[in-house]
mmCIF file of C-alpha atoms in Angstrom:
data_model
loop_
_atom_site.group_PDB
_atom_site.id
_atom_site.type_symbol
_atom_site.label_atom_id
_atom_site.label_comp_id
_atom_site.label_asym_id
_atom_site.label_seq_id
_atom_site.Cartn_x
_atom_site.Cartn_y
_atom_site.Cartn_z
ATOM 1 C CA MET A 1 0.236 0.218 -0.035
ATOM 2 C CA ASN A 2 1.062 3.564 -0.877
ATOM 3 C CA ALA A 3 2.023 6.311 1.626
ATOM 4 C CA VAL A 4 -0.943 8.525 0.874
ATOM 5 C CA VAL A 5 -3.297 5.273 1.815
ATOM 6 C CA ASN A 6 -1.857 4.678 5.264
ATOM 7 C CA GLU A 7 -1.893 8.432 5.611
ATOM 8 C CA ASN A 8 -5.873 8.231 5.497
ATOM 9 C CA ILE A 9 -5.793 4.888 7.484
ATOM 10 C CA ALA A 10 -4.280 6.481 10.231
ATOM 11 C CA THR A 11 -6.507 9.616 9.942
ATOM 12 C CA GLY A 12 -9.422 8.166 8.642
ATOM 13 C CA PRO A 13 -12.479 5.595 10.071
ATOM 14 C CA LEU A 14 -10.434 2.877 8.496
ATOM 15 C CA ALA A 15 -7.790 3.848 11.941
ATOM 16 C CA LEU A 16 -10.865 1.797 13.978
ATOM 17 C CA VAL A 17 -10.313 -1.267 11.711
ATOM 18 C CA ARG A 18 -8.199 -4.430 12.694
ATOM 19 C CA GLU A 19 -4.821 -3.594 11.806
ATOM 20 C CA ASP A 20 -4.623 -7.055 9.896
ATOM 21 C CA LEU A 21 -8.027 -6.547 7.921
ATOM 22 C CA ARG A 22 -7.275 -2.782 6.360
ATOM 23 C CA ASP A 23 -5.674 -4.294 3.635
ATOM 24 C CA PHE A 24 -7.588 -7.509 3.422
ATOM 25 C CA GLY A 25 -9.276 -8.417 0.297
ATOM 26 C CA GLY A 26 -11.942 -11.031 1.143
ATOM 27 C CA TYR A 27 -13.186 -13.498 -0.863
ATOM 28 C CA ARG A 28 -14.256 -12.429 -5.018
ATOM 29 C CA SER A 29 -17.020 -14.728 -5.854
ATOM 30 C CA ALA A 30 -18.249 -15.256 -9.618
ATOM 31 C CA ARG A 31 -20.444 -12.191 -9.034
ATOM 32 C CA SER A 32 -18.161 -10.172 -7.886
ATOM 33 C CA ASP A 33 -16.974 -8.863 -11.307
ATOM 34 C CA ARG A 34 -19.165 -6.674 -13.586
ATOM 35 C CA LEU A 35 -18.592 -9.028 -16.567
ATOM 36 C CA GLN A 36 -21.311 -9.268 -19.486
ATOM 37 C CA GLY A 37 -22.206 -12.549 -21.950
ATOM 38 C CA GLU A 38 -24.297 -14.596 -23.311
ATOM 39 C CA ILE A 39 -22.970 -17.700 -21.614
ATOM 40 C CA TRP A 40 -22.219 -17.996 -18.109
ATOM 41 C CA LEU A 41 -19.557 -20.674 -17.480
ATOM 42 C CA ASN A 42 -18.121 -18.574 -14.303
ATOM 43 C CA ALA A 43 -19.795 -20.171 -11.231
ATOM 44 C CA ASN A 44 -20.122 -23.754 -11.828
ATOM 45 C CA GLU A 45 -23.629 -23.206 -11.459
ATOM 46 C CA SER A 46 -25.989 -26.530 -13.212
ATOM 47 C CA PRO A 47 -26.362 -25.540 -17.314
ATOM 48 C CA TRP A 48 -30.024 -26.728 -16.140
ATOM 49 C CA PRO A 49 -32.621 -25.254 -13.875
ATOM 50 C CA ASN A 50 -34.336 -27.536 -10.963
ATOM 51 C CA PRO A 51 -37.628 -28.925 -12.135
ATOM 52 C CA SER A 52 -39.531 -27.294 -9.273
ATOM 53 C CA ASP A 53 -37.958 -23.643 -11.112
ATOM 54 C CA ALA A 54 -40.469 -22.283 -12.958
ATOM 55 C CA ASP A 55 -38.507 -19.347 -14.528
ATOM 56 C CA GLY A 56 -35.183 -21.438 -14.450
ATOM 57 C CA MET A 57 -33.259 -18.251 -12.540
ATOM 58 C CA LEU A 58 -32.326 -20.388 -9.075
ATOM 59 C CA ARG A 59 -30.001 -22.079 -10.498
ATOM 60 C CA ARG A 60 -27.494 -18.331 -10.561
ATOM 61 C CA TYR A 61 -25.953 -17.327 -8.019
ATOM 62 C CA PRO A 62 -27.584 -13.834 -7.140
ATOM 63 C CA ASP A 63 -25.473 -10.608 -7.048
ATOM 64 C CA PRO A 64 -23.791 -9.805 -3.838
ATOM 65 C CA GLN A 65 -25.184 -6.160 -3.462
ATOM 66 C CA PRO A 66 -27.622 -5.534 -5.927
ATOM 67 C CA GLN A 67 -27.427 -1.799 -7.342
ATOM 68 C CA ALA A 68 -31.200 -1.809 -7.555
ATOM 69 C CA LEU A 69 -31.805 -2.492 -3.655
ATOM 70 C CA ARG A 70 -28.722 -0.505 -2.869
ATOM 71 C CA GLU A 71 -30.312 2.572 -4.690
ATOM 72 C CA ALA A 72 -33.644 2.152 -3.096
ATOM 73 C CA LEU A 73 -32.562 1.716 0.346
ATOM 74 C CA ALA A 74 -29.869 4.591 -0.435
ATOM 75 C CA ALA A 75 -32.820 6.876 -1.144
ATOM 76 C CA LEU A 76 -34.479 5.359 1.669
ATOM 77 C CA TYR A 77 -32.209 6.492 4.384
ATOM 78 C CA ASP A 78 -30.967 9.625 2.487
ATOM 79 C CA CYS A 79 -27.318 8.129 1.893
ATOM 80 C CA ALA A 80 -25.135 7.721 -0.966
ATOM 81 C CA PRO A 81 -25.687 4.038 -2.108
ATOM 82 C CA GLU A 82 -21.676 3.409 -1.649
ATOM 83 C CA GLN A 83 -22.108 4.263 1.885
ATOM 84 C CA LEU A 84 -24.302 1.510 2.354
ATOM 85 C CA LEU A 85 -24.227 -2.363 2.788
ATOM 86 C CA ALA A 86 -27.125 -4.592 2.530
ATOM 87 C CA GLY A 87 -26.563 -7.528 4.486
ATOM 88 C CA ARG A 88 -28.954 -10.543 6.265
ATOM 89 C CA GLY A 89 -30.705 -7.861 8.699
ATOM 90 C CA SER A 90 -29.347 -6.146 11.292
ATOM 91 C CA ASP A 91 -28.034 -9.190 13.321
ATOM 92 C CA GLU A 92 -25.269 -9.662 10.018
ATOM 93 C CA GLY A 93 -24.690 -5.842 10.150
ATOM 94 C CA ILE A 94 -23.707 -5.997 14.230
ATOM 95 C CA ASP A 95 -21.059 -9.119 13.611
ATOM 96 C CA LEU A 96 -19.908 -7.865 10.214
ATOM 97 C CA LEU A 97 -18.764 -4.445 12.746
ATOM 98 C CA VAL A 98 -18.008 -6.461 15.475
ATOM 99 C CA ARG A 99 -15.251 -8.937 13.311
ATOM 100 C CA ALA A 100 -14.054 -5.796 11.360
ATOM 101 C CA VAL A 101 -12.815 -3.320 13.978
ATOM 102 C CA CYS A 102 -12.519 -5.359 17.375
ATOM 103 C CA ARG A 103 -9.430 -8.025 17.709
ATOM 104 C CA PRO A 104 -10.567 -11.492 19.385
ATOM 105 C CA GLY A 105 -8.995 -11.197 22.825
ATOM 106 C CA GLY A 106 -7.558 -7.650 22.574
ATOM 107 C CA ASP A 107 -10.332 -5.310 22.263
ATOM 108 C CA ALA A 108 -13.746 -4.533 23.906
ATOM 109 C CA ILE A 109 -17.345 -2.958 22.969
ATOM 110 C CA VAL A 110 -19.426 -1.180 25.168
ATOM 111 C CA VAL A 111 -23.342 -1.453 25.815
ATOM 112 C CA SER A 112 -25.764 -0.220 27.780
ATOM 113 C CA THR A 113 -28.295 -2.933 29.577
ATOM 114 C CA PRO A 114 -31.306 -3.222 29.282
ATOM 115 C CA THR A 115 -30.803 -3.128 25.492
ATOM 116 C CA PHE A 116 -30.638 -5.791 22.481
ATOM 117 C CA GLY A 117 -28.792 -8.871 23.573
ATOM 118 C CA MET A 118 -26.897 -9.423 19.825
ATOM 119 C CA TYR A 119 -24.263 -6.864 20.566
ATOM 120 C CA ALA A 120 -23.245 -8.956 23.475
ATOM 121 C CA VAL A 121 -23.541 -12.466 21.446
ATOM 122 C CA SER A 122 -21.704 -11.241 18.730
ATOM 123 C CA ALA A 123 -18.601 -9.840 20.905
ATOM 124 C CA ARG A 124 -18.344 -12.936 22.876
ATOM 125 C CA LEU A 125 -18.696 -15.279 19.746
ATOM 126 C CA HIS A 126 -15.629 -13.439 18.617
ATOM 127 C CA GLY A 127 -13.941 -13.365 21.881
ATOM 128 C CA THR A 128 -14.455 -9.920 22.636
ATOM 129 C CA ARG A 129 -15.289 -8.308 26.148
ATOM 130 C CA VAL A 130 -18.651 -6.843 26.994
ATOM 131 C CA ILE A 131 -18.356 -3.649 29.241
ATOM 132 C CA ASP A 132 -21.231 -2.902 30.233
ATOM 133 C CA VAL A 133 -22.691 0.967 31.457
ATOM 134 C CA PRO A 134 -26.341 0.482 32.218
ATOM 135 C CA LEU A 135 -28.867 2.724 31.580
ATOM 136 C CA ARG A 136 -30.623 4.937 34.329
ATOM 137 C CA GLU A 137 -34.313 4.158 34.840
ATOM 138 C CA ASN A 138 -36.570 7.373 35.865
ATOM 139 C CA ASP A 139 -39.908 7.428 36.519
ATOM 140 C CA ARG A 140 -41.131 6.107 33.311
ATOM 141 C CA GLU A 141 -37.628 7.084 31.374
ATOM 142 C CA TRP A 142 -34.454 5.381 30.619
ATOM 143 C CA ARG A 143 -31.605 7.731 30.095
ATOM 144 C CA CYS A 144 -28.480 6.797 28.552
ATOM 145 C CA ASP A 145 -25.350 8.022 30.554
ATOM 146 C CA PHE A 146 -23.042 9.295 27.575
ATOM 147 C CA ALA A 147 -20.381 10.362 30.360
ATOM 148 C CA ALA A 148 -19.366 7.232 31.921
ATOM 149 C CA ILE A 149 -19.857 5.435 27.978
ATOM 150 C CA GLY A 150 -17.250 7.444 27.259
ATOM 151 C CA ASP A 151 -15.090 7.228 30.257
ATOM 152 C CA ALA A 152 -15.557 3.620 30.166
ATOM 153 C CA ALA A 153 -14.685 3.344 26.309
ATOM 154 C CA LEU A 154 -11.297 5.277 27.020
ATOM 155 C CA ALA A 155 -10.277 3.691 30.162
ATOM 156 C CA GLN A 156 -10.088 0.136 29.245
ATOM 157 C CA GLY A 157 -9.806 0.679 25.091
ATOM 158 C CA ALA A 158 -13.280 -0.230 23.845
ATOM 159 C CA ARG A 159 -13.348 -0.324 19.862
ATOM 160 C CA ILE A 160 -17.262 -0.403 19.625
ATOM 161 C CA VAL A 161 -19.812 1.531 21.613
ATOM 162 C CA PHE A 162 -23.655 0.044 20.572
ATOM 163 C CA LEU A 163 -26.478 2.784 21.329
ATOM 164 C CA CYS A 164 -29.975 1.368 20.693
ATOM 165 C CA SER A 165 -32.465 4.325 19.458
ATOM 166 C CA PRO A 166 -35.466 3.741 20.409
ATOM 167 C CA GLY A 167 -34.387 1.447 22.796
ATOM 168 C CA ASN A 168 -35.176 -2.374 22.998
ATOM 169 C CA PRO A 169 -36.655 -3.309 25.257
ATOM 170 C CA THR A 170 -37.135 0.095 26.901
ATOM 171 C CA GLY A 171 -38.264 2.352 23.876
ATOM 172 C CA ALA A 172 -36.552 5.237 24.576
ATOM 173 C CA LEU A 173 -35.165 7.734 22.196
ATOM 174 C CA LEU A 174 -31.654 9.009 22.219
ATOM 175 C CA PRO A 175 -30.337 12.811 21.568
ATOM 176 C CA LEU A 176 -28.831 13.161 18.428
ATOM 177 C CA ASP A 177 -26.699 15.761 20.394
ATOM 178 C CA ALA A 178 -25.670 14.340 22.930
ATOM 179 C CA ILE A 179 -24.378 11.266 20.079
ATOM 180 C CA ALA A 180 -22.508 13.179 18.093
ATOM 181 C CA ALA A 181 -20.704 14.513 21.136
ATOM 182 C CA LEU A 182 -20.045 11.132 22.013
ATOM 183 C CA ALA A 183 -18.691 10.374 19.064
ATOM 184 C CA ARG A 184 -16.241 13.698 18.853
ATOM 185 C CA ARG A 185 -14.744 12.466 22.364
ATOM 186 C CA LEU A 186 -14.178 8.529 20.738
ATOM 187 C CA GLU A 187 -12.810 9.656 17.927
ATOM 188 C CA ASP A 188 -9.828 7.891 16.581
ATOM 189 C CA GLN A 189 -10.678 5.453 19.352
ATOM 190 C CA ALA A 190 -13.702 3.988 18.987
ATOM 191 C CA LEU A 191 -17.221 3.708 16.396
ATOM 192 C CA VAL A 192 -20.115 4.647 17.541
ATOM 193 C CA VAL A 193 -23.110 2.658 15.831
ATOM 194 C CA VAL A 194 -26.332 3.757 16.436
ATOM 195 C CA ASP A 195 -29.074 0.849 15.961
ATOM 196 C CA GLU A 196 -32.333 2.391 14.524
ATOM 197 C CA ALA A 197 -34.106 -0.631 13.797
ATOM 198 C CA TYR A 198 -37.244 1.056 15.256
ATOM 199 C CA ILE A 199 -36.725 4.770 14.370
ATOM 200 C CA GLU A 200 -39.724 5.098 11.978
ATOM 201 C CA PHE A 201 -42.043 4.342 14.649
ATOM 202 C CA ALA A 202 -40.457 7.664 16.588
ATOM 203 C CA ASP A 203 -41.108 10.391 13.872
ATOM 204 C CA ALA A 204 -37.365 11.133 14.756
ATOM 205 C CA PRO A 205 -34.390 12.517 12.610
ATOM 206 C CA SER A 206 -31.993 9.324 11.716
ATOM 207 C CA ALA A 207 -28.091 9.555 13.247
ATOM 208 C CA THR A 208 -27.290 9.062 9.163
ATOM 209 C CA GLN A 209 -26.899 12.268 8.936
ATOM 210 C CA LEU A 210 -24.111 12.696 11.633
ATOM 211 C CA ILE A 211 -22.179 10.845 9.535
ATOM 212 C CA ALA A 212 -20.619 13.537 7.430
ATOM 213 C CA THR A 213 -19.449 15.391 10.558
ATOM 214 C CA CYS A 214 -18.705 11.807 12.704
ATOM 215 C CA ARG A 215 -16.842 9.701 10.481
ATOM 216 C CA ASN A 216 -16.721 6.740 13.331
ATOM 217 C CA VAL A 217 -20.918 6.755 13.671
ATOM 218 C CA ALA A 218 -22.073 3.943 11.481
ATOM 219 C CA VAL A 219 -25.900 3.232 11.767
ATOM 220 C CA LEU A 220 -28.486 0.274 11.398
ATOM 221 C CA ARG A 221 -30.954 0.042 9.823
ATOM 222 C CA THR A 222 -34.055 -2.761 8.742
ATOM 223 C CA LEU A 223 -36.895 -3.535 6.794
ATOM 224 C CA SER A 224 -38.317 -6.398 9.645
ATOM 225 C CA LYS A 225 -39.827 -3.881 11.489
ATOM 226 C CA ALA A 226 -41.707 -0.625 10.233
ATOM 227 C CA HIS A 227 -41.736 -2.486 6.359
ATOM 228 C CA ALA A 228 -43.045 -6.112 7.890
ATOM 229 C CA LEU A 229 -40.441 -7.854 5.650
ATOM 230 C CA ALA A 230 -38.600 -9.561 8.860
ATOM 231 C CA ALA A 231 -38.842 -13.021 6.878
ATOM 232 C CA ALA A 232 -36.663 -11.611 3.673
ATOM 233 C CA ARG A 233 -33.934 -10.466 6.256
ATOM 234 C CA ILE A 234 -33.110 -7.359 4.965
ATOM 235 C CA GLY A 235 -30.428 -5.091 7.144
ATOM 236 C CA VAL A 236 -28.520 -1.819 6.516
ATOM 237 C CA VAL A 237 -25.354 -0.317 7.659
ATOM 238 C CA VAL A 238 -25.013 3.180 6.507
ATOM 239 C CA ALA A 239 -21.432 4.509 7.450
ATOM 240 C CA ASP A 240 -18.286 6.537 5.644
ATOM 241 C CA ALA A 241 -18.005 4.930 2.499
ATOM 242 C CA ALA A 242 -14.395 3.552 3.656
ATOM 243 C CA LEU A 243 -15.986 1.570 6.331
ATOM 244 C CA ILE A 244 -18.541 -0.208 3.774
ATOM 245 C CA GLU A 245 -15.876 -1.235 1.773
ATOM 246 C CA VAL A 246 -14.255 -3.236 4.719
ATOM 247 C CA LEU A 247 -17.192 -4.713 5.818
ATOM 248 C CA ARG A 248 -17.942 -5.365 2.054
ATOM 249 C CA ARG A 249 -14.857 -7.310 1.801
ATOM 250 C CA CYS A 250 -15.636 -9.412 5.210
ATOM 251 C CA GLN A 251 -19.245 -10.533 4.331
ATOM 252 C CA ALA A 252 -20.120 -13.509 2.943
ATOM 253 C CA PRO A 253 -20.075 -14.120 -0.721
ATOM 254 C CA TYR A 254 -23.579 -14.054 -1.551
ATOM 255 C CA PRO A 255 -25.515 -12.395 1.746
ATOM 256 C CA LEU A 256 -28.808 -11.686 -0.097
ATOM 257 C CA PRO A 257 -31.531 -14.253 -1.697
ATOM 258 C CA ALA A 258 -33.030 -12.697 -5.054
ATOM 259 C CA ALA A 259 -36.056 -13.597 -4.039
ATOM 260 C CA CYS A 260 -35.650 -11.233 -0.951
ATOM 261 C CA THR A 261 -33.990 -8.314 -2.954
ATOM 262 C CA ASP A 262 -37.307 -9.051 -5.344
ATOM 263 C CA GLU A 263 -39.334 -8.762 -2.521
ATOM 264 C CA ALA A 264 -37.422 -5.748 -0.929
ATOM 265 C CA LEU A 265 -37.713 -3.407 -4.172
ATOM 266 C CA ARG A 266 -41.666 -4.475 -4.412
ATOM 267 C CA ALA A 267 -42.085 -3.584 -1.156
ATOM 268 C CA LEU A 268 -40.430 -0.065 -1.167
ATOM 269 C CA ALA A 269 -42.123 0.807 -4.571
ATOM 270 C CA THR A 270 -43.969 4.093 -4.643
ATOM 271 C CA GLU A 271 -47.722 2.341 -3.748
ATOM 272 C CA ALA A 272 -46.478 0.203 -1.207
ATOM 273 C CA ALA A 273 -44.497 2.687 0.568
ATOM 274 C CA SER A 274 -47.552 4.991 0.810
ATOM 275 C CA ARG A 275 -49.208 2.187 2.500
ATOM 276 C CA THR A 276 -46.771 1.418 5.029
ATOM 277 C CA ARG A 277 -46.275 5.422 5.870
ATOM 278 C CA SER A 278 -50.290 4.758 6.698
ATOM 279 C CA ARG A 279 -49.879 1.611 8.783
ATOM 280 C CA ILE A 280 -46.932 3.366 10.606
ATOM 281 C CA GLY A 281 -49.318 6.284 11.857
ATOM 282 C CA ILE A 282 -51.785 3.774 13.400
ATOM 283 C CA VAL A 283 -49.241 1.862 15.186
ATOM 284 C CA ARG A 284 -48.048 5.394 16.975
ATOM 285 C CA ALA A 285 -51.459 5.877 17.825
ATOM 286 C CA GLU A 286 -52.053 2.195 19.021
ATOM 287 C CA ARG A 287 -49.060 2.469 21.107
ATOM 288 C CA ASP A 288 -49.638 5.769 22.752
ATOM 289 C CA ALA A 289 -53.186 4.452 23.590
ATOM 290 C CA LEU A 290 -51.949 1.239 25.038
ATOM 291 C CA GLU A 291 -49.367 2.654 27.569
ATOM 292 C CA GLU A 292 -52.126 4.848 28.656
ATOM 293 C CA LYS A 293 -54.313 2.186 29.244
ATOM 294 C CA LEU A 294 -52.160 -0.180 30.170
ATOM 295 C CA ALA A 295 -50.886 1.931 33.652
ATOM 296 C CA GLU A 296 -54.613 2.255 34.567
ATOM 297 C CA LEU A 297 -54.699 -1.360 35.155
ATOM 298 C CA PRO A 298 -54.542 -3.158 38.390
ATOM 299 C CA GLY A 299 -51.200 -5.086 38.955
ATOM 300 C CA VAL A 300 -49.303 -2.556 36.648
ATOM 301 C CA ARG A 301 -46.915 -1.334 38.300
ATOM 302 C CA ARG A 302 -44.838 0.923 35.990
ATOM 303 C CA VAL A 303 -45.114 1.568 32.173
ATOM 304 C CA TYR A 304 -42.508 3.120 30.197
ATOM 305 C CA ALA A 305 -43.021 6.104 27.352
ATOM 306 C CA SER A 306 -41.841 4.007 24.244
ATOM 307 C CA ARG A 307 -41.342 5.726 20.873
ATOM 308 C CA ALA A 308 -41.044 2.440 19.131
ATOM 309 C CA ASN A 309 -43.399 -0.418 18.465
ATOM 310 C CA PHE A 310 -43.689 -1.729 21.668
ATOM 311 C CA VAL A 311 -44.819 -1.305 25.656
ATOM 312 C CA LEU A 312 -42.227 -2.546 28.124
ATOM 313 C CA ALA A 313 -44.450 -2.696 31.695
ATOM 314 C CA ARG A 314 -43.594 -3.763 35.066
ATOM 315 C CA PHE A 315 -46.164 -5.758 37.271
ATOM 316 C CA ASP A 316 -46.983 -6.761 40.548
ATOM 317 C CA ASP A 317 -46.903 -10.433 39.178
ATOM 318 C CA ALA A 318 -45.189 -10.822 36.013
ATOM 319 C CA GLN A 319 -45.671 -14.433 36.364
ATOM 320 C CA SER A 320 -49.711 -14.332 36.422
ATOM 321 C CA ALA A 321 -49.708 -11.723 33.782
ATOM 322 C CA PHE A 322 -47.927 -13.941 31.070
ATOM 323 C CA ASP A 323 -49.845 -17.032 32.177
ATOM 324 C CA ARG A 324 -53.358 -15.176 31.388
ATOM 325 C CA LEU A 325 -51.883 -13.608 28.162
ATOM 326 C CA LEU A 326 -50.668 -16.866 26.713
ATOM 327 C CA ASP A 327 -53.877 -19.113 27.831
ATOM 328 C CA ALA A 328 -55.650 -16.681 25.860
ATOM 329 C CA GLY A 329 -53.738 -17.359 22.668
ATOM 330 C CA ILE A 330 -51.786 -14.128 23.527
ATOM 331 C CA VAL A 331 -47.879 -14.546 23.362
ATOM 332 C CA VAL A 332 -45.572 -11.638 24.589
ATOM 333 C CA ARG A 333 -41.789 -10.945 25.430
ATOM 334 C CA ASP A 334 -40.659 -12.181 28.826
ATOM 335 C CA MET A 335 -38.259 -9.918 29.650
ATOM 336 C CA ARG A 336 -37.297 -10.714 33.520
ATOM 337 C CA ALA A 337 -34.362 -12.692 32.992
ATOM 338 C CA ALA A 338 -32.631 -9.148 32.103
ATOM 339 C CA PRO A 339 -30.593 -7.305 33.787
ATOM 340 C CA GLY A 340 -33.116 -4.609 35.714
ATOM 341 C CA LEU A 341 -36.127 -6.145 34.624
ATOM 342 C CA GLY A 342 -37.305 -9.235 36.899
ATOM 343 C CA ASP A 343 -40.679 -8.061 36.761
ATOM 344 C CA ALA A 344 -41.391 -7.077 32.902
ATOM 345 C CA LEU A 345 -43.073 -7.957 30.349
ATOM 346 C CA ARG A 346 -42.535 -5.983 26.681
ATOM 347 C CA ILE A 347 -45.779 -5.966 24.461
ATOM 348 C CA SER A 348 -45.232 -5.446 20.856
ATOM 349 C CA VAL A 349 -47.974 -2.991 20.061
ATOM 350 C CA GLY A 350 -50.614 -5.295 17.239
ATOM 351 C CA THR A 351 -53.934 -4.185 15.579
ATOM 352 C CA PRO A 352 -56.461 -2.490 17.297
ATOM 353 C CA GLN A 353 -58.257 -5.466 17.934
ATOM 354 C CA GLN A 354 -55.660 -7.528 19.503
ATOM 355 C CA ASN A 355 -54.384 -4.588 21.751
ATOM 356 C CA ALA A 356 -58.538 -4.200 22.867
ATOM 357 C CA THR A 357 -57.978 -8.214 23.599
ATOM 358 C CA VAL A 358 -54.342 -7.701 25.541
ATOM 359 C CA LEU A 359 -56.332 -5.388 28.233
ATOM 360 C CA SER A 360 -58.955 -6.932 28.483
ATOM 361 C CA VAL A 361 -57.115 -10.173 29.343
ATOM 362 C CA LEU A 362 -54.866 -8.253 31.552
ATOM 363 C CA GLU A 363 -57.917 -6.140 33.072
ATOM 364 C CA SER A 364 -60.028 -9.383 34.319
ATOM 365 C CA ARG A 365 -57.629 -10.593 37.142
ATOM 366 C CA ALA A 366 -58.177 -14.337 37.486
#
């Protein structure tokens, strides 16, 4: 590598990448090169389709990063296509970031519990320490101690800070100015990853707008929640283009099944997108109503203000509430194993009728 590239590595976001991966070429699949031809004999594919394959295209490997999908997602998330990597849900994005930035056995990440468990799972599978700076509970809100996070990251040499906004399972939205200040404090020290899986339900600006001035910010987005495509497994990392290129080289050769790409493109078309926006509005209204009505029920100790598509509540007897809901055929998330949530359940916002049924079951204490 030449001196100019080395200088850029020392001063840009690539300084946060593991040194042994900065010039890592990864695996170049048969679809990595943009080649044109009539007879495709470069990927050891079957020359005949499977008898069950009506259009005969399943025998071909898919494009690793379909241009049409990248452009559609970039338009959705207000970034350039080269700032975006699509993959198998946000989970793959988390795993790629940990592998690309953290040295096994030598680095650490920072999380703030209670939070999404995959940050710690990915780190531990990679041999990376997990530093927990717990959220602070204040009445009906959860607050992030940004000063303590910065202190811990600097003192213990953390390479990634994972922030979830809105939080899962808390539903709390983090202020962008505080995220930006943390990123500036940790510049050249750590990557600040903001998981925005639920941001559409918050009606709030995205942390993607910080990337232009805070190059150590990366944002996770997904089509699983607001866009109702959980089974398609389409997630995105939005970050500085240089970091995205490193993540691409660390990614598996064919991460996006063609059928999933096609479904995502249909879902992002104008008419479907309009219906999605309408349904997001319904979810927000139902969430606010569910919060208010839950708080009035006997046996409900506390309901937290949520900016996501779920509500977190504490119960006098969480086991009884969980059992009564399950007996009625309603499955909610038992959060009692999470740090500090020994009496809590997380209830996803359903249809108006489903939400009314939840309230009816909880109100009729047997």
